[in-house]
Amino acid sequence: MFKKILVANRGEIAVRVIRACKELSIPTVAVYSEGDTESLHRKLADESVCIGPAPSAKSYLVIDNIIDAAHQTGADAIHPGYGYLSENSQFARTCEQKGLVFIGPSAQTIDDSGDKINAKRLMHEAGVPLIPSSEGGVSTVEDAISIAFEIGFPVMIKASGGGGGRGIRICEDEASLREEFPVARSEARIACGNDEVFVEKCIVKPRHIEFQILADQHGNTIHLGERECSVQRRFQKLIEEAPSTALSPQLRAEMGRAAVAAAEAVNYCNAGTVEFLLDQDKNFYFIEINSRIQVEHPVTEMVTGLDLVKEQIRIAAGEALDYTYEDLPTRGWAIECRINAENPDFNFMPSPGTLATFHAPSGFGVRMDTHLYQGYALPIYYDSMIAKLITFGPTREAAIQTMRRALDELDVSPLKTTKSLHREIMDDDEFIHGNIHTGYILKFVPEEDDDDED
Ligand code: ADP
Ligand code: ADP
Ligand code: MG
């Protein structure tokens, strides 16, 4: 096992990883920016190293500073969390070259799955169902139009290097494709540093269903069942749950097999996620592989009883998986609400500030993953997600009922958060009946405008 783990992240996920390390009796090193001197992850870690000024580009994204911090403190492994350098193959490669274990898949796997066009090509070879699309990148608007007529409108323009919902545009017809194509390319260039885009058929009112994967260094690849993440705003997840109301045991088994085949096609090792869309006729299609721990991993943990971060560490240390999904006593239902410091009544405008009050809901069936504490001043530099509220119950109804009372208990005043929106959704008939799709949120946010940038 590792002697010391450096956590190359901040916020709730850094806290999450440090907690897992503590339970494994592995000392931890936090890295933090000058904007994060008062952060919880720094306080909880055994040691901490400042890696630069507040803006992420000067601290959390600087590979050399993080590697230096690991050497300085004698860490022998690095956990990258999600976001930041977690899907940066250069970082994974540098760790390896500098004698550090990167707790995640190989640089080659990150490259193969991070590029959506390349991943689709590999999935085609592996026989995983795909959404009709251009065969590779599309560089002119005329090519985009001819492909769109071949596969049929509506279509999506997607950035090959996209992530976090960035670089995606829906086009209903030729006119909108003409208009959006250059915009999508420049957005891709800015957000992903690569302006390669492709055109894909737009699935109408799909559900987002993803499978958790674990794969070890001994050739065992398993899935841990699905998560449904159909409640999204601007292609970003707001609510996730496990299992999904949309899958029969047979469909779950079929999608699970496809997910394992997808992971094997990129020689996956460690924890990862294979994302699919499910259309209204229950056909499923691969969309992408996320080669890291996912924000919504807790819902899988609650229904499987497994600590996925500990599994990541065990796998990276060379231990073998000695169970399959079928062996696990999976039970109950888990739901996660992402609490963002944004004002849902004011176009989700970020709402930073200092926490005058902090009351975290607790009690039977409640888990909250957060880096907040009373008196904490939220820095303005980082992601607006401040907490993940997770509830668990024997049935979906029970998990929803617990979520209602947990949301009512949550107090982070004076911050404005997405709590009120979540509370409304928990009382909505369609949500209660599991009648959701990726456009469901528009019912609550009618003024939604894709062109309106954050
Ligand atoms: P998940 O699928 O795990 O829910 P998200 O797509 O919500 O993942 O992204 C997880 C985190 O990573 C978010 O904090 C998001 O801001 C960040 N992220 C994802 N892709 C990128 C990217 N290309 N550049 C910067 N941050 C990203
Ligand atoms: P990202 O890397 O930004 O997470 P994804 O390819 O995973 O991008 O897609 C994010 C979301 O965009 C999906 O969950 C879904 O809501 C929507 N989406 C992506 N591709 C399609 C498609 N072909 N048809 C309809 N919706 C799509
Ligand atoms: Mg995705």
Coordinates of C-alpha atoms and ligand atoms in Angstrom, one line a residue:
M1 CA 0.0 0.0 0.0
F2 CA 1.0 3.6 -0.5
K3 CA 3.1 5.4 2.2
K4 CA 1.5 8.8 1.5
I5 CA -1.0 10.2 -0.9
L6 CA -1.1 13.7 -2.4
V7 CA -4.6 15.0 -3.3
A8 CA -4.4 17.1 -6.4
N9 CA -7.7 18.9 -6.0
R10 CA -9.8 21.1 -3.8
G11 CA -13.4 21.4 -2.5
E12 CA -15.6 18.5 -1.6
I13 CA -13.8 15.9 -3.6
A14 CA -10.4 16.6 -1.9
V15 CA -12.2 16.2 1.4
R16 CA -13.8 13.0 0.2
V17 CA -10.4 11.5 -0.8
I18 CA -8.7 12.6 2.4
R19 CA -11.4 10.8 4.4
A20 CA -10.9 7.6 2.5
C21 CA -7.1 7.8 3.0
K22 CA -7.6 8.3 6.8
E23 CA -9.8 5.2 7.0
L24 CA -7.0 3.3 5.2
S25 CA -4.4 4.8 7.6
I26 CA -2.6 6.5 4.7
P27 CA -1.1 9.9 5.5
T28 CA -2.2 12.7 3.2
V29 CA -0.9 15.9 1.6
A30 CA -3.2 18.6 0.5
V31 CA -2.1 21.1 -2.2
Y32 CA -3.9 24.5 -2.0
S33 CA -3.8 27.9 -3.7
E34 CA -3.3 31.3 -2.1
G35 CA -7.1 31.6 -2.4
D36 CA -7.7 28.4 -0.4
T37 CA -5.6 29.0 2.8
E38 CA -8.7 28.6 4.9
S39 CA -10.1 25.6 3.0
L40 CA -11.3 22.4 4.7
H41 CA -9.2 20.1 2.6
R42 CA -6.1 21.9 3.8
K43 CA -7.2 21.7 7.4
L44 CA -8.0 18.0 7.3
A45 CA -4.9 16.8 5.5
D46 CA -1.8 15.8 7.5
E47 CA 0.4 18.2 5.5
S48 CA -0.3 20.9 3.0
V49 CA 1.7 22.7 0.4
C50 CA 0.8 26.0 -1.3
I51 CA 1.1 25.6 -5.1
G52 CA 0.5 29.1 -6.4
P53 CA -1.9 32.0 -6.7
A54 CA -5.7 31.7 -6.5
P55 CA -6.6 31.3 -10.2
S56 CA -6.7 27.5 -11.0
A57 CA -4.5 28.0 -14.1
K58 CA -1.7 29.2 -11.8
S59 CA -2.1 26.5 -9.1
Y60 CA -4.4 23.5 -9.4
L61 CA -3.5 23.1 -13.1
V62 CA 0.2 23.5 -12.8
I63 CA 1.7 20.0 -13.2
D64 CA 5.2 20.8 -12.1
N65 CA 4.1 22.5 -8.9
I66 CA 2.1 19.5 -7.9
I67 CA 4.9 17.0 -8.7
D68 CA 7.3 19.2 -6.7
A69 CA 4.9 19.2 -3.7
A70 CA 4.8 15.3 -3.9
H71 CA 8.6 15.1 -3.9
Q72 CA 9.0 17.6 -1.1
T73 CA 6.6 15.7 1.1
G74 CA 7.6 12.1 0.2
A75 CA 4.2 11.2 -1.3
D76 CA 4.3 8.1 -3.5
A77 CA 0.9 8.4 -5.1
I78 CA -1.4 11.2 -6.4
H79 CA -5.2 11.2 -6.4
P80 CA -6.5 13.7 -9.0
G81 CA -10.2 13.8 -8.0
Y82 CA -12.5 15.0 -10.8
G83 CA -12.1 18.0 -13.1
Y84 CA -8.7 19.8 -13.1
L85 CA -5.9 17.4 -14.1
S86 CA -7.9 14.2 -13.6
E87 CA -8.3 13.6 -17.4
N88 CA -5.0 15.2 -18.4
S89 CA -2.9 12.4 -19.9
Q90 CA 0.2 14.6 -19.7
F91 CA -0.2 14.7 -15.9
A92 CA -0.7 10.9 -15.7
R93 CA 2.4 10.4 -17.9
T94 CA 4.5 12.9 -15.8
C95 CA 3.6 11.2 -12.6
E96 CA 4.8 7.9 -14.0
Q97 CA 8.0 9.4 -15.3
K98 CA 8.7 11.0 -11.9
G99 CA 8.1 7.8 -10.0
L100 CA 4.7 8.6 -8.6
V101 CA 1.6 6.4 -9.0
F102 CA -1.3 8.2 -10.6
I103 CA -4.5 6.9 -9.1
G104 CA -6.5 6.5 -12.3
P105 CA -6.1 4.9 -15.7
S106 CA -3.0 5.0 -17.9
A107 CA -2.2 8.0 -20.0
Q108 CA -3.0 6.0 -23.1
T109 CA -6.5 5.1 -21.8
I110 CA -7.1 8.8 -20.9
D111 CA -6.1 9.8 -24.5
D112 CA -8.2 7.1 -26.0
S113 CA -11.4 8.0 -24.0
G114 CA -10.9 11.7 -23.7
D115 CA -11.2 12.3 -27.4
K116 CA -14.9 11.6 -28.2
I117 CA -14.3 11.0 -31.9
N118 CA -11.5 8.5 -31.2
A119 CA -13.6 6.9 -28.4
K120 CA -16.5 6.4 -30.9
R121 CA -14.2 4.7 -33.4
L122 CA -12.9 2.3 -30.7
M123 CA -16.5 1.6 -29.6
H124 CA -17.6 0.9 -33.1
E125 CA -14.8 -1.8 -33.3
A126 CA -15.9 -3.2 -30.0
G127 CA -19.6 -3.5 -31.2
V128 CA -20.9 -1.0 -28.7
P129 CA -24.1 0.8 -30.0
L130 CA -23.4 4.4 -31.2
I131 CA -25.5 7.4 -32.2
P132 CA -25.3 8.1 -35.9
S133 CA -22.7 10.8 -36.5
S134 CA -20.0 12.1 -38.8
E135 CA -17.2 9.6 -39.0
G136 CA -14.6 11.9 -37.7
G137 CA -14.1 15.6 -37.2
V138 CA -16.0 18.1 -39.4
S139 CA -14.1 21.2 -40.4
T140 CA -16.4 23.1 -42.8
V141 CA -20.0 24.2 -42.4
E142 CA -20.9 22.7 -45.8
D143 CA -19.6 19.2 -44.7
A144 CA -21.6 19.6 -41.5
I145 CA -24.8 20.4 -43.5
S146 CA -24.4 17.4 -45.8
I147 CA -23.9 15.1 -42.9
A148 CA -26.9 16.6 -41.1
F149 CA -29.1 15.9 -44.1
E150 CA -27.8 12.3 -44.2
I151 CA -28.6 11.5 -40.5
G152 CA -31.6 13.9 -40.2
F153 CA -32.3 17.0 -38.1
P154 CA -32.2 17.8 -35.3
V155 CA -28.4 17.3 -34.9
M156 CA -25.8 18.2 -32.3
I157 CA -22.5 19.8 -32.8
K158 CA -20.1 18.4 -30.2
A159 CA -16.5 19.3 -29.3
S160 CA -14.3 16.2 -29.5
G161 CA -12.4 17.3 -26.5
G162 CA -15.5 18.6 -24.6
G163 CA -16.5 18.0 -21.0
G164 CA -18.7 19.4 -18.3
G165 CA -21.4 20.2 -20.9
R166 CA -19.1 22.6 -22.8
G167 CA -19.0 22.8 -26.6
I168 CA -22.4 21.3 -27.3
R169 CA -25.0 22.9 -29.6
I170 CA -28.4 21.7 -30.8
C171 CA -29.3 22.6 -34.3
E172 CA -32.9 22.1 -35.5
D173 CA -32.4 23.0 -39.1
E174 CA -29.9 24.1 -41.7
A175 CA -30.1 27.8 -40.8
S176 CA -29.3 27.1 -37.2
L177 CA -26.5 24.8 -38.1
R178 CA -25.0 27.5 -40.3
E179 CA -25.2 30.0 -37.4
E180 CA -24.0 27.6 -34.6
F181 CA -21.1 25.9 -36.4
P182 CA -18.6 28.7 -36.1
V183 CA -19.7 29.5 -32.6
A184 CA -19.3 25.8 -31.5
R185 CA -15.8 25.7 -32.9
S186 CA -14.7 28.8 -31.2
E187 CA -16.3 27.7 -27.9
A188 CA -14.5 24.3 -28.3
R189 CA -11.2 26.1 -28.9
I190 CA -11.6 28.3 -25.8
A191 CA -13.1 25.6 -23.4
C192 CA -11.1 22.6 -24.6
G193 CA -8.0 24.0 -26.3
N194 CA -8.9 22.1 -29.4
D195 CA -11.5 23.2 -32.0
E196 CA -12.3 19.8 -33.4
V197 CA -16.0 19.2 -33.6
F198 CA -18.3 16.5 -34.9
V199 CA -22.0 16.3 -35.9
E200 CA -24.2 13.7 -34.1
K201 CA -27.9 12.9 -34.4
C202 CA -29.8 14.6 -31.6
I203 CA -31.8 12.0 -29.6
V204 CA -35.2 13.4 -28.7
K205 CA -36.0 13.5 -25.0
P206 CA -33.4 10.9 -24.0
R207 CA -32.5 9.7 -20.5
H208 CA -28.9 9.8 -19.4
I209 CA -27.9 6.4 -18.0
E210 CA -24.3 5.7 -17.0
F211 CA -22.5 2.7 -15.6
Q212 CA -19.9 2.6 -13.0
I213 CA -16.9 0.6 -14.0
L214 CA -14.0 -0.9 -11.9
A215 CA -11.1 -2.6 -13.5
D216 CA -7.9 -3.9 -11.9
Q217 CA -4.4 -4.6 -13.1
H218 CA -5.1 -8.3 -13.3
G219 CA -7.6 -8.2 -16.2
N220 CA -10.8 -8.1 -14.1
T221 CA -13.3 -5.5 -15.4
I222 CA -16.7 -5.3 -13.7
H223 CA -19.6 -2.8 -13.6
L224 CA -21.5 -1.7 -10.5
G225 CA -24.8 -1.0 -12.0
E226 CA -26.3 2.3 -13.3
R227 CA -26.9 5.8 -12.3
E228 CA -29.6 8.0 -13.9
C229 CA -28.6 11.6 -14.5
S230 CA -31.4 12.9 -16.6
V231 CA -32.1 16.0 -14.5
Q232 CA -29.6 18.4 -16.1
R233 CA -29.3 22.1 -16.9
R234 CA -27.3 23.1 -19.9
F235 CA -26.0 19.5 -20.2
Q236 CA -24.8 19.6 -16.6
K237 CA -26.2 17.2 -14.1
L238 CA -28.2 18.5 -11.2
I239 CA -29.8 15.4 -9.7
E240 CA -28.6 11.8 -10.0
E241 CA -30.0 8.5 -8.7
A242 CA -29.2 4.8 -8.5
P243 CA -30.8 2.6 -9.7
S244 CA -32.8 4.0 -12.6
T245 CA -36.6 3.6 -12.9
A246 CA -36.1 3.1 -16.7
L247 CA -34.2 -0.2 -16.6
S248 CA -35.5 -3.8 -16.4
P249 CA -33.1 -6.4 -15.0
Q250 CA -32.6 -7.6 -18.6
L251 CA -31.8 -4.1 -20.0
R252 CA -29.5 -3.5 -17.0
A253 CA -27.6 -6.7 -17.8
E254 CA -27.4 -5.8 -21.5
M255 CA -26.1 -2.3 -20.8
G256 CA -23.8 -3.6 -18.2
R257 CA -22.2 -5.9 -20.7
A258 CA -21.8 -3.1 -23.2
A259 CA -20.2 -0.9 -20.5
V260 CA -17.7 -3.6 -19.7
A261 CA -16.9 -4.1 -23.4
A262 CA -16.5 -0.3 -23.8
A263 CA -14.0 -0.2 -20.8
E264 CA -12.1 -3.2 -22.2
A265 CA -11.9 -1.5 -25.6
V266 CA -9.7 1.3 -24.0
N267 CA -7.8 -1.1 -21.7
Y268 CA -9.4 0.6 -18.7
C269 CA -7.9 0.2 -15.3
N270 CA -9.2 1.8 -12.1
A271 CA -12.7 3.5 -11.6
G272 CA -14.4 5.0 -14.6
T273 CA -17.8 5.7 -16.1
V274 CA -19.4 4.7 -19.4
E275 CA -22.2 7.1 -20.3
F276 CA -25.2 6.2 -22.5
L277 CA -28.3 7.8 -23.8
L278 CA -31.5 5.8 -23.7
D279 CA -34.1 6.8 -26.2
Q280 CA -37.9 6.7 -25.8
D281 CA -38.0 3.2 -27.3
K282 CA -35.3 2.0 -24.8
N283 CA -32.6 1.7 -27.3
F284 CA -29.2 2.7 -25.7
Y285 CA -26.3 4.4 -27.3
F286 CA -22.7 5.1 -26.0
I287 CA -21.9 8.8 -25.6
E288 CA -18.6 8.9 -23.7
I289 CA -16.2 7.5 -21.1
N290 CA -15.2 9.6 -18.2
S291 CA -11.8 8.3 -17.0
R292 CA -12.0 9.5 -13.4
I293 CA -14.1 9.3 -10.2
Q294 CA -17.4 11.0 -11.0
V295 CA -19.1 13.7 -9.0
E296 CA -22.2 11.5 -8.5
H297 CA -20.3 8.4 -7.3
P298 CA -21.9 8.5 -3.9
V299 CA -25.3 7.2 -5.1
T300 CA -23.5 4.0 -6.3
E301 CA -21.7 3.8 -3.0
M302 CA -25.0 4.0 -1.1
V303 CA -26.7 1.2 -3.0
T304 CA -23.7 -1.1 -3.3
G305 CA -22.1 -0.5 0.1
L306 CA -18.7 0.0 -1.6
D307 CA -16.3 2.9 -1.0
L308 CA -15.3 3.7 -4.5
V309 CA -12.4 6.0 -3.6
K310 CA -10.9 3.2 -1.4
E311 CA -11.4 0.8 -4.3
Q312 CA -9.5 3.3 -6.6
I313 CA -6.6 3.3 -4.1
R314 CA -6.6 -0.5 -3.7
I315 CA -6.6 -1.0 -7.5
A316 CA -3.8 1.5 -8.0
A317 CA -1.8 -0.3 -5.4
G318 CA -2.1 -3.5 -7.4
E319 CA -4.8 -5.3 -5.4
A320 CA -7.3 -7.6 -7.3
L321 CA -11.0 -7.3 -7.5
D322 CA -12.5 -10.4 -6.0
Y323 CA -16.2 -9.8 -6.5
T324 CA -18.7 -8.9 -9.3
Y325 CA -21.8 -6.9 -9.4
E326 CA -23.9 -10.0 -8.9
D327 CA -22.0 -10.8 -5.7
L328 CA -22.9 -7.5 -4.1
P329 CA -25.9 -7.2 -1.9
T330 CA -27.2 -4.1 -3.8
R331 CA -30.3 -2.6 -2.2
G332 CA -32.5 0.4 -1.9
W333 CA -32.4 3.7 -3.7
A334 CA -30.1 6.7 -3.5
I335 CA -30.6 10.2 -4.8
E336 CA -28.1 13.1 -5.0
C337 CA -28.9 16.8 -5.3
R338 CA -26.0 19.0 -6.3
I339 CA -26.1 22.2 -4.2
N340 CA -24.6 25.0 -6.2
A341 CA -24.1 28.5 -4.8
E342 CA -26.2 30.0 -7.6
N343 CA -29.4 31.9 -7.6
P344 CA -32.0 29.8 -9.5
D345 CA -34.4 32.8 -9.5
F346 CA -31.8 35.0 -11.2
N347 CA -30.6 32.9 -14.1
F348 CA -28.3 30.8 -11.8
M349 CA -26.0 33.8 -11.1
P350 CA -23.1 32.7 -8.8
S351 CA -23.7 33.7 -5.2
P352 CA -20.5 33.7 -3.3
G353 CA -20.2 35.0 0.3
T354 CA -19.4 34.1 3.8
L355 CA -21.4 31.4 5.7
A356 CA -23.0 33.1 8.6
T357 CA -24.8 29.9 9.4
F358 CA -24.0 26.3 8.4
H359 CA -26.3 23.5 9.3
A360 CA -25.8 20.3 7.5
P361 CA -28.7 17.9 7.4
S362 CA -28.1 14.6 9.1
G363 CA -30.1 11.7 10.5
F364 CA -31.0 8.3 9.1
G365 CA -30.5 7.9 5.4
V366 CA -28.7 11.3 4.9
R367 CA -25.1 11.9 3.7
M368 CA -23.7 15.3 2.8
D369 CA -20.3 15.6 1.0
T370 CA -19.1 19.2 1.4
H371 CA -16.1 21.4 2.2
L372 CA -18.2 24.0 3.9
Y373 CA -18.0 25.0 7.6
Q374 CA -19.5 27.9 9.6
G375 CA -17.7 31.2 8.9
Y376 CA -16.1 29.9 5.7
A377 CA -15.7 32.6 3.0
L378 CA -16.3 31.1 -0.4
P379 CA -13.6 32.1 -2.8
I380 CA -14.8 33.5 -6.1
Y381 CA -12.3 31.6 -8.2
Y382 CA -13.8 28.1 -8.3
D383 CA -16.7 25.9 -9.2
S384 CA -20.0 26.9 -7.7
M385 CA -20.8 23.4 -6.4
I386 CA -20.6 23.7 -2.6
A387 CA -22.2 20.4 -1.5
K388 CA -23.7 17.1 -2.6
L389 CA -26.7 16.1 -0.6
I390 CA -27.4 12.3 -0.8
T391 CA -30.3 10.4 0.7
F392 CA -30.8 6.7 0.8
G393 CA -33.9 4.6 1.5
P394 CA -35.4 1.2 1.0
T395 CA -37.5 2.5 -1.9
R396 CA -37.3 5.5 -4.3
E397 CA -40.3 7.1 -2.5
A398 CA -38.5 6.8 0.8
A399 CA -35.3 8.4 -0.6
I400 CA -37.4 11.3 -2.0
Q401 CA -39.2 11.8 1.3
T402 CA -35.9 11.8 3.2
M403 CA -34.5 14.3 0.6
R404 CA -37.4 16.7 1.2
R405 CA -36.7 16.9 4.9
A406 CA -33.0 17.0 4.4
L407 CA -33.3 19.9 2.0
D408 CA -35.6 21.7 4.5
E409 CA -32.9 21.3 7.2
L410 CA -30.0 22.6 5.0
D411 CA -29.0 26.1 6.0
V412 CA -26.2 27.9 4.4
S413 CA -27.4 31.4 4.8
P414 CA -26.9 34.0 3.4
L415 CA -25.8 32.1 0.3
K416 CA -28.4 31.7 -2.5
T417 CA -28.4 28.1 -3.7
T418 CA -30.1 25.6 -5.9
K419 CA -31.8 24.1 -2.8
S420 CA -35.2 25.7 -3.6
L421 CA -35.2 24.3 -7.1
H422 CA -34.4 20.8 -5.8
R423 CA -37.1 21.1 -3.2
E424 CA -39.6 22.0 -6.0
I425 CA -38.5 19.0 -8.0
M426 CA -38.9 16.6 -5.1
D427 CA -42.6 17.6 -5.0
D428 CA -43.2 17.3 -8.8
D429 CA -45.4 14.5 -10.0
E430 CA -43.4 13.7 -13.1
F431 CA -40.2 13.4 -11.0
I432 CA -42.0 11.3 -8.4
H433 CA -43.2 8.9 -11.1
G434 CA -39.8 8.8 -12.7
N435 CA -41.0 10.4 -15.9
I436 CA -37.8 12.4 -16.6
H437 CA -35.6 13.1 -19.6
T438 CA -32.7 15.4 -20.2
G439 CA -35.0 18.3 -21.1
Y440 CA -37.1 17.9 -17.9
I441 CA -35.6 20.9 -16.2
L442 CA -37.1 23.3 -18.8
K443 CA -40.4 22.9 -17.0
F444 CA -38.9 24.8 -14.0
V445 CA -36.5 27.1 -15.9
P446 CA -38.7 28.2 -18.8
E447 CA -36.6 31.2 -19.7
E448 CA -33.7 28.9 -20.5
D449 CA -31.6 30.3 -23.3
D450 CA -28.7 28.3 -24.7
D451 CA -27.0 31.3 -26.2
D452 CA -26.9 33.1 -22.9
E453 CA -23.4 32.4 -21.6
D454 CA -22.5 32.0 -17.9
Ligands
ADP1 P1 -19.6 14.2 -13.9 O1 -19.9 13.5 -15.1 O2 -18.6 13.6 -13.0 O3 -20.8 14.7 -13.2 P2 -19.1 16.8 -14.9 O4 -19.2 16.8 -16.3 O5 -20.2 17.5 -14.1 O6 -18.8 15.4 -14.4 O7 -17.7 17.5 -14.5 C1 -17.1 17.2 -13.3 C2 -16.2 18.3 -12.9 O8 -15.2 18.5 -13.7 C3 -17.0 19.6 -12.8 O9 -16.6 20.3 -11.7 C4 -16.6 20.3 -14.1 O10 -16.6 21.7 -13.9 C5 -15.2 19.8 -14.3 N1 -14.9 19.6 -15.7 C6 -15.4 18.7 -16.6 N2 -14.9 18.8 -17.8 C7 -14.1 19.9 -17.7 C8 -13.3 20.6 -18.7 N3 -13.2 20.2 -20.0 N4 -12.5 21.6 -18.3 C9 -12.6 22.0 -17.0 N5 -13.4 21.4 -16.1 C10 -14.1 20.4 -16.4
ADP2 P1 -19.8 16.1 -21.7 O1 -18.5 15.6 -22.0 O2 -19.9 17.6 -21.8 O3 -20.4 15.5 -20.4 P2 -21.6 14.3 -23.2 O4 -21.3 13.8 -24.5 O5 -21.5 13.4 -22.0 O6 -20.8 15.6 -22.9 O7 -23.1 14.9 -23.2 C1 -23.6 15.6 -22.1 C2 -25.1 15.7 -22.2 O8 -25.5 16.3 -23.5 C3 -25.8 14.4 -22.2 O9 -26.0 13.9 -20.8 C4 -27.1 14.7 -22.9 O10 -28.0 15.4 -22.0 C5 -26.7 15.6 -24.0 N1 -26.4 14.9 -25.2 C6 -25.2 14.5 -25.7 N2 -25.2 13.9 -26.9 C7 -26.5 13.9 -27.2 C8 -27.3 13.5 -28.4 N3 -26.7 12.9 -29.4 N4 -28.6 13.7 -28.4 C9 -29.3 14.3 -27.3 N5 -28.6 14.7 -26.2 C10 -27.3 14.6 -26.2
MG3 MG -20.7 13.4 -20.1

